[in-house]
Amino acid sequence: KITYELSHPTENLRIISLASNVMCTHLVSSGTDKEQTVSEFVVWDCKTRECLQVLEITPLPSPITSTHFNHNGNLLVCGAMDGMIRVYADYQCIMGWQASS
């Protein structure tokens, strides 16, 4: 049974990864288009089901394959197909490093 559906604000974006913070107030989806020219996060409000923010992955669009919040929901850690690990605080990238090539 589907409880509810959310429509991504960017057309033709494929959802690759989802993560919910520990309080279940925010849901983060990551996706990319078919050509992998656009890669972005969408932050959703779980209560209102509204899109709060759309964040592009920089410097190059690379599909995010894994998203996880830390134990208290303050940090979001992501792995991408470009081999980068990125850490976000308040949905702003605060650090990143090349984990594999």
mmCIF file of C-alpha atoms in Angstrom:
data_model
loop_
_atom_site.group_PDB
_atom_site.id
_atom_site.type_symbol
_atom_site.label_atom_id
_atom_site.label_comp_id
_atom_site.label_asym_id
_atom_site.label_seq_id
_atom_site.Cartn_x
_atom_site.Cartn_y
_atom_site.Cartn_z
ATOM 1 C CA LYS A 1 0.000 0.000 0.000
ATOM 2 C CA ILE A 2 1.378 3.407 -0.994
ATOM 3 C CA THR A 3 1.017 5.958 1.803
ATOM 4 C CA TYR A 4 1.895 8.939 -0.395
ATOM 5 C CA GLU A 5 3.966 9.852 -3.418
ATOM 6 C CA LEU A 6 6.225 12.826 -3.986
ATOM 7 C CA SER A 7 6.922 14.222 -7.441
ATOM 8 C CA HIS A 8 10.456 15.364 -8.076
ATOM 9 C CA PRO A 9 10.645 19.061 -9.041
ATOM 10 C CA THR A 10 13.102 18.358 -11.883
ATOM 11 C CA GLU A 11 11.599 16.477 -14.812
ATOM 12 C CA ASN A 12 13.126 13.184 -15.944
ATOM 13 C CA LEU A 13 15.322 12.792 -12.874
ATOM 14 C CA ARG A 14 15.887 9.226 -11.704
ATOM 15 C CA ILE A 15 15.940 8.736 -7.941
ATOM 16 C CA ILE A 16 19.015 6.771 -6.886
ATOM 17 C CA SER A 17 19.175 7.162 -3.114
ATOM 18 C CA LEU A 18 16.940 8.158 -0.188
ATOM 19 C CA ALA A 19 17.694 9.016 3.435
ATOM 20 C CA SER A 20 15.597 10.213 6.352
ATOM 21 C CA ASN A 21 16.983 12.082 9.330
ATOM 22 C CA VAL A 22 16.658 10.487 12.779
ATOM 23 C CA MET A 23 13.583 12.564 13.723
ATOM 24 C CA CYS A 24 11.906 11.718 10.403
ATOM 25 C CA THR A 25 11.302 15.411 9.723
ATOM 26 C CA HIS A 26 13.314 15.535 6.491
ATOM 27 C CA LEU A 27 13.747 13.138 3.611
ATOM 28 C CA VAL A 28 16.613 13.612 1.167
ATOM 29 C CA SER A 29 16.449 12.131 -2.311
ATOM 30 C CA SER A 30 19.326 12.133 -4.756
ATOM 31 C CA GLY A 31 18.937 11.683 -8.452
ATOM 32 C CA THR A 32 20.361 12.195 -11.885
ATOM 33 C CA ASP A 33 19.064 12.488 -15.413
ATOM 34 C CA LYS A 34 19.549 9.780 -18.044
ATOM 35 C CA GLU A 35 22.652 11.460 -19.504
ATOM 36 C CA GLN A 36 24.086 12.169 -16.025
ATOM 37 C CA THR A 37 24.433 15.866 -16.866
ATOM 38 C CA VAL A 38 22.368 16.881 -13.823
ATOM 39 C CA SER A 39 22.820 15.470 -10.345
ATOM 40 C CA GLU A 40 21.035 16.906 -7.341
ATOM 41 C CA PHE A 41 19.635 16.453 -3.862
ATOM 42 C CA VAL A 42 16.082 17.334 -2.976
ATOM 43 C CA VAL A 43 15.218 18.024 0.658
ATOM 44 C CA TRP A 44 11.607 17.215 1.557
ATOM 45 C CA ASP A 45 9.547 18.102 4.613
ATOM 46 C CA CYS A 46 8.033 14.789 5.729
ATOM 47 C CA LYS A 47 5.069 16.406 7.467
ATOM 48 C CA THR A 48 3.942 18.787 4.719
ATOM 49 C CA ARG A 49 5.396 16.686 1.835
ATOM 50 C CA GLU A 50 6.786 19.868 0.277
ATOM 51 C CA CYS A 51 10.112 20.341 -1.451
ATOM 52 C CA LEU A 52 12.218 22.571 0.802
ATOM 53 C CA GLN A 53 15.408 22.826 -1.199
ATOM 54 C CA VAL A 54 17.110 21.570 -4.356
ATOM 55 C CA LEU A 55 20.911 21.276 -4.243
ATOM 56 C CA GLU A 56 23.093 20.570 -7.256
ATOM 57 C CA ILE A 57 26.081 18.289 -6.810
ATOM 58 C CA THR A 58 29.265 20.201 -7.611
ATOM 59 C CA PRO A 59 31.844 20.682 -9.000
ATOM 60 C CA LEU A 60 30.802 18.089 -11.588
ATOM 61 C CA PRO A 61 27.434 16.367 -11.688
ATOM 62 C CA SER A 62 27.972 12.832 -10.479
ATOM 63 C CA PRO A 63 25.184 10.505 -9.381
ATOM 64 C CA ILE A 64 24.979 10.082 -5.608
ATOM 65 C CA THR A 65 24.748 6.365 -4.894
ATOM 66 C CA SER A 66 24.550 6.431 -1.114
ATOM 67 C CA THR A 67 23.123 8.907 1.423
ATOM 68 C CA HIS A 68 23.133 8.565 5.206
ATOM 69 C CA PHE A 69 22.518 10.898 8.133
ATOM 70 C CA ASN A 70 24.722 10.639 11.222
ATOM 71 C CA HIS A 71 23.334 9.572 14.617
ATOM 72 C CA ASN A 72 21.733 12.941 15.445
ATOM 73 C CA GLY A 73 20.808 14.076 11.942
ATOM 74 C CA ASN A 74 23.225 17.029 11.838
ATOM 75 C CA LEU A 75 25.402 15.663 9.043
ATOM 76 C CA LEU A 76 24.553 14.030 5.740
ATOM 77 C CA VAL A 77 27.277 11.824 4.231
ATOM 78 C CA CYS A 78 27.120 10.880 0.565
ATOM 79 C CA GLY A 79 29.054 8.667 -1.798
ATOM 80 C CA ALA A 80 29.040 9.347 -5.529
ATOM 81 C CA MET A 81 29.990 7.603 -8.746
ATOM 82 C CA ASP A 82 32.903 10.023 -9.174
ATOM 83 C CA GLY A 83 34.590 8.334 -6.178
ATOM 84 C CA MET A 84 33.989 11.331 -3.899
ATOM 85 C CA ILE A 85 32.649 11.250 -0.368
ATOM 86 C CA ARG A 86 30.929 14.510 0.574
ATOM 87 C CA VAL A 87 29.760 15.674 3.997
ATOM 88 C CA TYR A 88 26.924 18.204 4.320
ATOM 89 C CA ALA A 89 25.896 20.284 7.341
ATOM 90 C CA ASP A 90 22.655 22.244 7.039
ATOM 91 C CA TYR A 91 22.585 20.906 3.456
ATOM 92 C CA GLN A 92 25.782 22.777 2.543
ATOM 93 C CA CYS A 93 28.872 20.795 1.556
ATOM 94 C CA ILE A 94 31.491 21.266 4.283
ATOM 95 C CA MET A 95 34.070 18.742 3.090
ATOM 96 C CA GLY A 96 34.792 16.160 0.459
ATOM 97 C CA TRP A 97 37.557 13.782 -0.453
ATOM 98 C CA GLN A 98 38.456 11.344 -3.177
ATOM 99 C CA ALA A 99 37.863 7.837 -1.810
ATOM 100 C CA SER A 100 38.423 5.918 -5.032
ATOM 101 C CA SER A 101 39.088 6.561 -8.692
#
